[in-house]
Coordinates of C-alpha atoms and ligand atoms in Angstrom, one line a residue:
Chain A
X1 CA -42.2 108.2 43.0
X2 CA -39.4 106.2 41.9
X3 CA -39.6 102.5 43.0
X4 CA -36.8 101.6 45.4
X5 CA -37.4 97.9 45.7
X6 CA -39.6 95.7 43.8
X7 CA -39.9 92.2 44.8
X8 CA -41.9 89.7 42.6
X9 CA -43.0 86.2 43.5
X10 CA -39.9 85.6 45.5
X11 CA -39.2 82.0 46.7
X12 CA -36.3 80.6 48.5
X13 CA -35.4 77.4 50.4
X14 CA -32.1 76.7 51.9
X15 CA -32.0 73.0 50.9
X16 CA -34.0 70.9 48.6
X17 CA -35.5 68.9 51.4
X18 CA -36.5 72.0 53.4
X19 CA -39.8 73.7 53.3
X20 CA -39.9 77.1 51.4
X21 CA -38.3 79.7 53.8
X22 CA -40.0 82.4 51.4
X23 CA -42.9 81.2 49.4
X24 CA -44.0 83.8 46.8
X25 CA -43.6 87.1 48.4
X26 CA -44.3 90.2 46.2
X27 CA -44.2 93.9 47.3
X28 CA -43.0 97.3 46.3
X29 CA -41.3 100.1 48.2
X30 CA -41.1 103.7 47.3
X31 CA -39.0 106.5 48.4
X32 CA -40.1 108.1 51.6
X33 CA -42.0 105.0 52.7
X34 CA -41.5 103.0 55.9
X35 CA -42.4 99.4 55.4
X36 CA -42.8 97.0 58.3
X37 CA -42.1 93.3 57.5
X38 CA -43.6 91.4 60.5
X39 CA -44.0 87.8 61.3
X40 CA -43.3 85.1 63.8
X41 CA -39.9 83.6 64.3
X42 CA -38.9 81.6 61.2
X43 CA -41.5 83.4 59.0
X44 CA -38.8 84.3 56.4
X45 CA -38.4 88.1 57.1
X46 CA -34.5 87.9 57.3
X47 CA -34.3 85.7 54.3
X48 CA -36.4 88.3 52.2
X49 CA -34.3 91.3 53.3
X50 CA -31.1 89.3 52.5
X51 CA -32.4 88.6 49.1
X52 CA -32.9 92.3 48.6
X53 CA -29.4 93.1 49.8
X54 CA -27.9 90.6 47.3
X55 CA -26.6 88.3 50.2
X56 CA -28.9 85.4 49.2
X57 CA -30.0 84.2 45.7
X58 CA -33.7 83.7 45.2
X59 CA -34.6 80.3 43.7
X60 CA -37.4 81.9 41.6
X61 CA -38.8 85.4 41.3
X62 CA -37.0 88.7 40.9
X63 CA -35.7 91.4 43.2
X64 CA -34.9 94.8 41.9
X65 CA -32.9 97.3 43.9
X66 CA -33.0 100.7 42.5
X67 CA -33.9 99.1 39.1
X68 CA -31.0 96.7 39.2
X69 CA -30.1 93.2 40.3
X70 CA -28.9 93.6 43.9
X71 CA -26.0 91.2 42.9
X72 CA -24.4 94.0 41.2
X73 CA -22.2 96.1 43.4
X74 CA -23.4 99.4 41.9
X75 CA -27.1 98.6 42.8
X76 CA -26.0 98.5 46.6
X77 CA -24.5 102.0 46.4
X78 CA -27.4 103.7 48.1
X79 CA -28.2 100.6 50.3
X80 CA -27.7 100.7 54.2
X81 CA -28.2 97.3 55.6
X82 CA -28.3 96.7 59.4
X83 CA -28.4 92.9 60.0
X84 CA -29.9 91.0 62.8
X85 CA -27.2 89.9 65.1
X86 CA -24.5 91.9 63.4
X87 CA -20.8 91.2 63.8
X88 CA -17.7 92.6 62.5
X89 CA -14.0 91.7 62.1
X90 CA -13.2 90.9 65.7
X91 CA -9.7 92.2 65.9
X92 CA -10.7 95.8 64.6
X93 CA -12.0 98.6 66.6
X94 CA -15.2 100.5 65.9
X95 CA -13.5 103.5 64.1
X96 CA -11.5 101.0 62.0
X97 CA -14.6 99.0 61.1
X98 CA -16.3 102.3 60.0
X99 CA -13.3 103.5 58.1
X100 CA -13.1 100.0 56.3
X101 CA -16.7 100.3 55.3
X102 CA -16.5 103.9 54.4
X103 CA -13.7 103.0 52.0
X104 CA -15.9 100.2 50.5
X105 CA -18.6 102.8 50.1
X106 CA -16.1 104.9 48.1
X107 CA -16.1 107.9 50.6
X108 CA -13.1 110.1 50.2
X109 CA -10.7 110.9 53.0
X110 CA -12.5 114.3 53.9
X111 CA -15.8 112.6 53.9
X112 CA -14.6 109.9 56.1
X113 CA -13.2 112.3 58.7
X114 CA -16.3 114.1 58.9
X115 CA -18.7 111.2 59.0
X116 CA -16.9 108.6 61.2
X117 CA -16.6 110.6 64.4
X118 CA -20.2 111.8 64.0
X119 CA -21.4 108.2 63.4
X120 CA -19.6 106.9 66.3
X121 CA -21.0 109.6 68.4
X122 CA -24.5 108.7 67.3
X123 CA -23.9 105.0 68.2
X124 CA -22.5 106.0 71.6
X125 CA -19.2 104.3 70.8
X126 CA -17.0 107.4 70.4
X127 CA -15.0 106.6 73.5
X128 CA -14.8 102.9 72.9
X129 CA -11.1 101.8 72.3
X130 CA -11.5 98.0 72.6
X131 CA -11.7 95.6 69.8
X132 CA -15.0 94.2 68.5
X133 CA -14.2 90.9 70.1
X134 CA -14.8 92.5 73.4
X135 CA -18.2 94.1 72.7
X136 CA -21.4 93.2 74.1
X137 CA -24.3 92.3 71.9
X138 CA -26.0 95.7 72.1
X139 CA -22.6 97.4 71.3
X140 CA -22.4 95.3 68.2
X141 CA -26.1 96.2 67.4
X142 CA -25.3 99.9 67.6
X143 CA -22.2 99.5 65.4
X144 CA -24.6 97.6 62.9
X145 CA -26.8 100.5 62.7
X146 CA -23.9 103.0 62.5
X147 CA -22.4 101.3 59.5
X148 CA -25.7 101.1 57.8
X149 CA -26.3 104.9 57.9
X150 CA -22.5 105.8 57.2
X151 CA -23.1 105.9 53.3
X152 CA -26.3 108.1 53.6
X153 CA -28.4 105.5 52.1
X154 CA -31.6 106.0 50.1
X155 CA -32.8 102.7 51.3
X156 CA -32.1 101.5 55.0
X157 CA -33.0 98.0 55.9
X158 CA -33.2 97.3 59.5
X159 CA -33.4 93.8 60.6
X160 CA -34.6 93.8 64.3
X161 CA -32.5 96.8 65.0
X162 CA -33.7 97.5 68.5
X163 CA -33.7 93.8 69.9
X164 CA -30.7 94.2 71.8
X165 CA -30.7 98.0 72.5
X166 CA -31.3 99.9 75.7
X167 CA -34.2 102.3 76.0
X168 CA -32.1 105.2 75.0
X169 CA -30.9 103.3 71.9
X170 CA -34.5 102.6 70.9
X171 CA -35.4 106.1 71.2
X172 CA -32.5 107.1 69.0
X173 CA -33.5 104.6 66.4
X174 CA -37.0 105.7 66.3
X175 CA -35.8 109.3 65.9
X176 CA -33.4 108.2 63.1
X177 CA -36.2 106.5 61.1
X178 CA -38.4 109.4 61.4
X179 CA -35.8 111.9 60.3
X180 CA -34.8 109.6 57.4
X181 CA -38.2 109.0 56.2
X182 CA -38.9 112.8 56.3
X183 CA -35.9 113.4 53.9
X184 CA -37.2 110.7 51.5
X185 CA -35.3 107.7 52.5
X186 CA -37.1 104.4 52.2
X187 CA -37.0 102.3 55.3
X188 CA -37.6 98.4 55.5
X189 CA -38.0 97.4 59.2
X190 CA -38.2 93.9 60.5
X191 CA -39.3 93.9 64.1
X192 CA -41.2 92.0 66.8
X193 CA -41.9 95.2 68.6
X194 CA -45.2 95.9 67.1
X195 CA -46.0 99.0 69.2
X196 CA -42.9 100.5 67.7
X197 CA -43.6 99.3 64.1
X198 CA -47.1 101.0 64.6
X199 CA -45.5 104.2 65.5
X200 CA -43.1 104.5 62.6
X201 CA -44.3 102.4 59.6
X202 CA -46.9 103.5 57.3
X203 CA -47.3 100.1 55.4
X204 CA -46.9 96.6 56.9
X205 CA -46.8 93.0 55.5
X206 CA -47.4 90.1 58.0
X207 CA -45.6 87.0 56.9
X208 CA -45.8 83.5 58.2
X209 CA -44.1 80.4 56.8
X210 CA -42.9 82.3 53.9
X211 CA -46.2 83.6 52.7
X212 CA -47.8 87.1 53.1
X213 CA -50.8 86.9 55.2
X214 CA -51.9 90.5 55.0
X215 CA -50.4 93.6 53.5
X216 CA -51.5 97.2 53.4
X217 CA -51.4 100.6 54.8
X218 CA -51.3 100.7 58.6
X219 CA -54.7 102.3 58.8
X220 CA -56.3 99.4 56.7
X221 CA -54.5 96.6 58.5
X222 CA -55.3 98.0 62.1
X223 CA -58.9 98.9 62.4
X224 CA -60.0 101.7 64.7
X225 CA -60.1 100.6 68.3
X226 CA -57.6 97.8 67.7
X227 CA -53.9 97.6 67.8
X228 CA -51.2 96.0 65.5
X229 CA -50.3 93.4 68.2
X230 CA -53.9 92.1 68.4
X231 CA -54.2 91.9 64.6
X232 CA -51.0 90.1 64.5
X233 CA -51.7 87.6 66.9
X234 CA -55.1 86.7 65.6
X235 CA -54.0 86.4 62.1
X236 CA -51.0 84.2 62.9
X237 CA -52.8 82.2 65.2
X238 CA -55.5 81.6 62.7
X239 CA -52.9 80.2 60.3
X240 CA -51.2 77.8 62.5
X241 CA -52.3 74.8 64.3
X242 CA -53.3 75.6 68.0
X243 CA -50.9 74.6 70.7
X244 CA -50.9 74.4 74.4
X245 CA -49.0 77.4 75.6
X246 CA -47.1 76.0 78.5
X247 CA -45.4 72.4 78.7
X248 CA -47.6 70.1 80.9
X249 CA -44.9 69.7 83.6
X250 CA -45.1 73.3 84.2
X251 CA -48.7 73.8 84.1
X252 CA -49.7 70.7 86.1
X253 CA -50.6 72.0 89.5
X254 CA -50.0 68.7 91.3
X255 CA -46.3 68.2 91.5
Chain B
X1 CA -10.4 97.5 41.9
X2 CA -12.9 99.4 43.8
X3 CA -12.6 98.3 47.5
X4 CA -10.0 95.6 47.2
X5 CA -7.4 97.9 48.7
X6 CA -9.5 98.4 51.8
X7 CA -10.1 94.7 52.1
X8 CA -6.5 93.9 51.9
X9 CA -5.5 96.7 54.2
X10 CA -7.9 95.8 57.0
X11 CA -7.3 92.0 56.5
X12 CA -3.6 92.7 57.1
X13 CA -4.3 94.8 60.0
X14 CA -6.3 91.8 61.5
X15 CA -3.6 89.4 60.6
X16 CA -1.1 91.6 62.5
X17 CA -3.1 91.4 65.5
X18 CA -3.6 87.5 65.5
X19 CA -1.6 85.9 68.2
X20 CA -1.1 82.7 66.6
X21 CA 0.9 84.3 63.7
X22 CA 3.0 86.1 66.2
X23 CA 3.7 82.9 68.1
X24 CA 4.7 81.1 64.9
X25 CA 7.0 83.9 64.1
X26 CA 8.7 84.1 67.6
X27 CA 9.2 80.4 67.6
X28 CA 10.8 80.5 64.2
X29 CA 12.9 83.5 65.1
X30 CA 14.3 82.0 68.3
X31 CA 14.8 78.6 66.6
X32 CA 17.1 80.1 63.9
X33 CA 19.1 82.1 66.4
X34 CA 19.5 79.1 68.7
X35 CA 20.4 76.8 65.6
X36 CA 23.0 79.4 64.3
X37 CA 24.4 80.1 67.8
X38 CA 24.6 76.5 68.8
X39 CA 26.6 75.5 65.8
X40 CA 28.9 78.4 66.3
X41 CA 29.4 77.3 69.8
X42 CA 30.2 73.9 68.6
X43 CA 32.8 75.4 66.3
X44 CA 34.4 77.5 69.0
X45 CA 34.7 74.4 71.3
X46 CA 36.3 72.4 68.5
X47 CA 38.6 75.3 67.6
X48 CA 39.7 75.9 71.1
X49 CA 41.0 72.3 71.4
X50 CA 44.5 72.2 69.7
X51 CA 44.0 68.5 68.9
X52 CA 40.9 68.8 66.9
X53 CA 42.4 69.9 63.5
X54 CA 45.9 68.4 64.1
X55 CA 45.2 65.1 62.7
X56 CA 44.8 66.6 59.2
X57 CA 41.7 64.9 58.2
X58 CA 39.7 68.1 58.5
X59 CA 41.0 71.6 58.7
X60 CA 39.3 74.6 60.5
X61 CA 38.0 76.0 57.2
X62 CA 36.4 72.8 56.1
X63 CA 34.8 72.3 59.5
X64 CA 33.4 75.8 59.5
X65 CA 32.1 75.3 56.0
X66 CA 30.6 72.1 57.1
X67 CA 28.8 73.8 60.0
X68 CA 27.5 76.4 57.7
X69 CA 26.1 73.9 55.5
X70 CA 24.4 72.2 58.3
X71 CA 23.0 75.4 59.4
X72 CA 21.8 76.3 55.9
X73 CA 20.2 72.9 55.4
X74 CA 18.4 73.0 58.8
X75 CA 17.3 76.7 57.9
X76 CA 15.9 75.6 54.7
X77 CA 13.8 72.8 56.4
X78 CA 12.7 75.2 59.1
X79 CA 11.6 77.9 56.5
X80 CA 9.7 75.4 54.5
X81 CA 7.8 74.3 57.7
X82 CA 7.1 77.6 59.0
X83 CA 6.1 78.9 55.6
X84 CA 3.6 76.0 55.5
X85 CA 2.1 76.6 59.0
X86 CA 1.9 80.3 58.3
X87 CA 0.2 79.6 54.9
X88 CA -2.3 77.4 56.9
X89 CA -2.9 79.9 59.6
X90 CA -3.6 82.6 57.2
X91 CA -5.5 80.6 54.6
X92 CA -7.8 79.1 57.4
X93 CA -8.8 82.5 58.6
X94 CA -8.4 85.3 56.1
X95 CA -11.8 84.6 54.6
X96 CA -13.4 82.1 56.8
X97 CA -13.6 84.3 60.0
X98 CA -15.6 86.9 57.9
X99 CA -18.0 84.2 56.8
X100 CA -18.2 82.5 60.1
X101 CA -18.7 85.5 62.4
X102 CA -21.3 87.0 60.0
X103 CA -18.9 90.1 59.3
X104 CA -19.5 89.1 55.6
X105 CA -23.0 90.1 55.9
X106 CA -22.3 93.6 56.3
X107 CA -19.3 93.6 54.0
X108 CA -21.2 92.0 51.1
X109 CA -24.0 94.4 51.5
X110 CA -21.7 97.2 50.7
X111 CA -21.0 98.3 47.0
X112 CA -18.2 96.0 46.6
X113 CA -18.0 93.2 44.0
X114 CA -17.2 89.7 45.1
X115 CA -14.3 89.8 42.7
X116 CA -12.8 92.9 44.4
X117 CA -13.3 91.2 47.9
X118 CA -11.5 88.0 46.7
X119 CA -8.7 89.8 45.1
X120 CA -8.2 92.0 48.4
X121 CA -8.3 88.9 50.4
X122 CA -5.8 87.0 48.3
X123 CA -3.5 90.2 48.1
X124 CA -3.5 90.5 51.9
X125 CA -2.8 86.7 52.4
X126 CA 0.1 86.6 50.1
X127 CA 1.7 89.9 51.4
X128 CA 1.2 88.6 55.0
X129 CA 3.0 85.3 54.1
X130 CA 5.9 87.1 52.4
X131 CA 6.4 89.5 55.2
X132 CA 6.5 86.8 58.0
X133 CA 8.7 84.3 56.0
X134 CA 10.8 87.1 54.6
X135 CA 11.6 88.4 58.2
X136 CA 12.6 84.9 59.1
X137 CA 14.8 84.6 56.2
X138 CA 16.4 87.9 56.8
X139 CA 17.1 86.8 60.4
X140 CA 18.8 83.5 58.9
X141 CA 20.7 85.8 56.5
X142 CA 22.1 87.7 59.4
X143 CA 22.9 84.6 61.4
X144 CA 24.9 83.4 58.5
X145 CA 27.5 86.2 59.0
X146 CA 28.6 84.2 61.9
X147 CA 30.0 81.6 59.4
X148 CA 32.3 82.2 56.5
X149 CA 29.5 82.9 54.1
X150 CA 29.3 82.1 50.5
X151 CA 25.9 80.5 50.6
X152 CA 23.7 83.7 50.6
X153 CA 22.4 83.2 47.1
X154 CA 21.3 79.6 47.9
X155 CA 19.2 81.1 50.7
X156 CA 17.6 83.5 48.5
X157 CA 16.7 81.0 45.9
X158 CA 15.3 78.5 48.4
X159 CA 13.3 81.4 50.1
X160 CA 11.6 82.1 46.7
X161 CA 10.7 78.4 46.2
X162 CA 9.4 78.1 49.8
X163 CA 7.2 81.2 49.5
X164 CA 6.0 80.0 46.1
X165 CA 5.0 76.7 47.3
X166 CA 3.3 78.1 50.3
X167 CA 1.2 80.5 48.3
X168 CA -0.3 77.6 46.5
X169 CA -1.2 75.8 49.7
X170 CA -2.6 79.1 51.0
X171 CA -4.9 79.6 48.0
X172 CA -6.2 76.0 48.3
X173 CA -7.0 76.4 52.0
X174 CA -8.6 79.8 51.2
X175 CA -10.9 78.4 48.6
X176 CA -11.9 75.4 50.5
X177 CA -12.5 77.2 53.7
X178 CA -14.9 79.2 51.8
X179 CA -17.1 76.2 51.2
X180 CA -16.6 74.2 54.4
X181 CA -15.3 74.5 57.9
X182 CA -11.8 75.8 58.1
X183 CA -10.4 72.8 60.0
X184 CA -11.8 70.4 57.5
X185 CA -10.5 72.7 54.8
X186 CA -7.0 72.3 56.3
X187 CA -7.3 68.5 56.4
X188 CA -8.5 68.3 52.9
X189 CA -5.8 70.5 51.6
X190 CA -3.2 68.6 53.6
X191 CA -4.4 65.4 52.1
X192 CA -4.5 66.9 48.6
X193 CA -1.2 68.9 48.7
X194 CA 1.0 67.2 51.2
X195 CA 0.0 63.6 50.8
X196 CA -1.5 62.8 47.4
X197 CA 0.8 65.3 45.6
X198 CA 3.8 64.4 47.7
X199 CA 3.4 60.8 46.8
X200 CA 2.9 61.5 43.1
X201 CA 5.9 63.8 43.0
X202 CA 8.2 61.4 44.9
X203 CA 7.3 58.4 42.6
X204 CA 7.7 60.6 39.6
X205 CA 11.2 61.8 40.8
X206 CA 12.3 58.2 41.5
X207 CA 11.1 57.1 38.1
X208 CA 12.9 60.0 36.4
X209 CA 16.1 59.1 38.3
X210 CA 15.8 55.6 36.7
X211 CA 14.9 53.9 39.9
X212 CA 11.6 52.5 38.6
X213 CA 12.0 50.3 35.6
X214 CA 8.5 49.6 34.7
X215 CA 7.6 51.8 31.6
X216 CA 3.8 51.6 32.4
X217 CA 4.2 52.9 36.0
X218 CA 6.5 55.7 34.7
X219 CA 3.9 56.8 32.1
X220 CA 1.1 56.8 34.7
X221 CA 3.1 59.0 37.0
X222 CA 4.2 61.2 34.2
X223 CA 0.5 62.0 33.5
X224 CA -0.5 62.2 37.2
X225 CA 2.4 64.6 37.8
X226 CA 0.9 67.2 35.4
X227 CA -2.4 67.0 37.2
X228 CA -1.2 68.2 40.5
X229 CA 0.7 71.4 41.8
X230 CA 4.4 71.0 41.8
X231 CA 6.5 71.9 44.7
X232 CA 9.2 74.2 43.4
X233 CA 12.8 73.3 44.4
X234 CA 15.7 75.7 44.1
X235 CA 19.2 74.4 43.0
X236 CA 20.3 74.9 46.4
X237 CA 19.0 71.5 47.6
X238 CA 21.2 69.6 45.2
X239 CA 24.2 71.9 45.6
X240 CA 23.9 71.4 49.3
X241 CA 23.7 67.7 49.1
X242 CA 26.6 67.7 46.6
X243 CA 28.8 69.7 49.0
X244 CA 27.9 67.6 52.0
X245 CA 28.8 64.5 50.2
X246 CA 32.1 66.1 49.1
X247 CA 33.0 67.3 52.6
X248 CA 32.4 63.8 54.0
X249 CA 35.0 62.7 51.4
X250 CA 32.6 60.8 49.0
X251 CA 32.3 61.2 45.4
X252 CA 29.1 62.7 43.9
X253 CA 27.3 60.7 41.2
X254 CA 23.9 60.9 39.6
X255 CA 23.0 57.8 41.5
X256 CA 23.8 59.3 44.9
X257 CA 21.8 62.4 44.1
X258 CA 18.7 60.5 42.5
X259 CA 16.7 60.9 45.6
X260 CA 17.5 64.6 46.0
X261 CA 14.9 66.7 44.1
X262 CA 16.3 68.3 41.0
X263 CA 15.9 72.0 40.6
X264 CA 12.6 73.1 39.0
X265 CA 12.8 73.8 35.4
X266 CA 11.0 76.4 33.3
X267 CA 8.1 73.9 32.8
X268 CA 7.6 73.6 36.5
X269 CA 7.7 77.2 37.1
X270 CA 5.2 77.9 34.4
X271 CA 3.0 75.1 35.9
X272 CA 3.3 76.8 39.2
X273 CA 2.1 80.1 37.7
X274 CA -0.8 78.2 36.1
X275 CA -1.8 76.6 39.4
X276 CA -1.7 79.9 41.3
X277 CA -4.0 81.4 38.8
X278 CA -6.2 78.4 38.9
X279 CA -6.5 78.3 42.6
X280 CA -7.0 82.1 42.7
X281 CA -9.8 81.6 40.3
X282 CA -11.2 79.0 42.5
X283 CA -11.1 81.4 45.6
X284 CA -13.1 83.9 43.5
X285 CA -15.6 81.4 42.4
X286 CA -16.1 80.2 45.9
X287 CA -16.5 83.7 47.2
X288 CA -19.0 84.5 44.4
X289 CA -21.1 81.5 44.9
X290 CA -21.2 82.0 48.7
X291 CA -24.5 83.1 50.3
X292 CA -24.3 84.6 53.7
Ligands
ATP1 N1 -28.8 79.6 57.0 C1 -29.8 78.8 57.0 N2 -29.8 77.5 56.7 C2 -31.0 76.7 56.7 N3 -32.2 77.2 56.9 C3 -32.2 78.5 57.2 C4 -31.0 79.4 57.3 N4 -31.5 80.6 57.6 C5 -32.7 80.5 57.8 N5 -33.2 79.3 57.6 C6 -34.6 78.8 57.6 O1 -35.4 79.6 56.8 C7 -36.7 79.9 57.4 C8 -36.9 81.5 57.6 O2 -35.7 82.1 58.4 P1 -35.6 83.5 58.6 O3 -34.2 83.7 59.3 O4 -35.9 84.2 57.4 O5 -36.8 83.9 59.6 P2 -37.1 85.2 60.3 O6 -38.6 85.6 59.9 O7 -36.1 86.3 60.1 O8 -37.2 84.8 61.8 P3 -36.7 85.5 63.2 O9 -37.9 86.4 63.6 O10 -36.5 84.6 64.1 O11 -35.5 86.3 63.0 C9 -36.6 79.3 58.7 O12 -37.4 78.0 58.6 C10 -35.2 79.0 59.1 O13 -35.1 77.7 59.7
MG2 MG1 -34.8 87.1 61.3

């Protein structure tokens, strides 16, 4: 099957004196595959997906998105990207944001008329008339997912899509991923909700301090009788200095 | 260009919903009406007193003309100030807000080139500026009907100069605010455009007028002058100064007009075109380099 994303030896740091945010990451993603990118806070997950979406430039290494450099506008034609903490022009309304982005995607008038109301309804924002600046975090998250699927992408990148969502929203996203995967769309999911990842992803990579600690099919990474969370915690803790879990002024029993 | 139309359209929609621009516009609009109305009332008061024009030193027509001159010269200053305020307000937000809020993350992940994005933003900023300053000028034009008229062309010329200058400022703020915080960007632009450039242009003008004798100083400022943007000046400024001197009964000479900027020549206008292209290029470069 055709390669959707190919990442080779990717390295990135934000400033010269910083440690590497991404330090030699390599993986491939095929159509119809759901890939979970996991790791503790600051591991470099967001940095990796931003390089795939052409938002950050790698310091070394290469990214290929549908066979081209993601810096080229055309390479992003079939990309849907739902950022972590999404935000939008704050004086616009949801329908206007979607119309704006639909124009950027090159959708014609008829397509826009068909897709925008349906997408808004999927996000549960069809009745929302206020401007983005009056939105809650979860409402912005919903719009973030909505704009990512608007172009009917062949690659959908979801960076912590359910972090701010209510239970119904989470269920909808899970159904969305299943449906898209079945129709051959490649999914790249960053998430801390490991039980969810375990349900929807068939491949995972666990990242810590910019490096891949473990990568493979879900069945290989998670042995029988174990679960992803146990594997993750064991792996990550083995790779970082042990620390006390509570501040001493909290854990001290004598006040 | 693919997508730049959509960027421009929605940037303009956002601008139209920004309260600060509305406030600037309303203050400007009220100011112009108050100014014109006030001067007209002044005229009526003077005309209703039979003694006013009896002495023969000024007749009613001259007085009316004087008031109109006064109005126009205030309007010129007001337009220049408001155009600058609006240029800063648009320049500080049109691109910066997208970067600061994180909207740029979703926008740049769409299949739009950074060139098309920059072009759309620049287009929206210029259209926004022209619409707001143009409406203020239209209003000033309407107020001028209160007086005898005859200075309408001066207004048009000055409007063009004011908008042309404001576009340069706006492009500088747009590009600098793509790199750094927008308030800092405004400060940097102010220092570069309004202070440094202003000093260079003033010294250069004084030297040209023969007020600075030292040839070395003159040469240095001749060179510096062609390294910075030039504020365009319409012929209206000198015409107005001349008319005011004449109405006051003085004789106009080159000496008296030396500190009044001369109208921009073809060279200045060509230089303006070049600076607009250069700073638009800088906006594109900044947007292109920007990681979000
Ligand atoms: N804009 C930035 N400027 C400087 N450093 C940054 C920036 N963004 C991220 N970093 C650094 O890069 C490293 C990786 O961050 P990244 O956001 O990729 O982590 P993450 O795995 O997505 O974390 P999280 O689970 O918290 O979202 C961190 O050390 C972070 O401090
Ligand atoms: Mg992240």
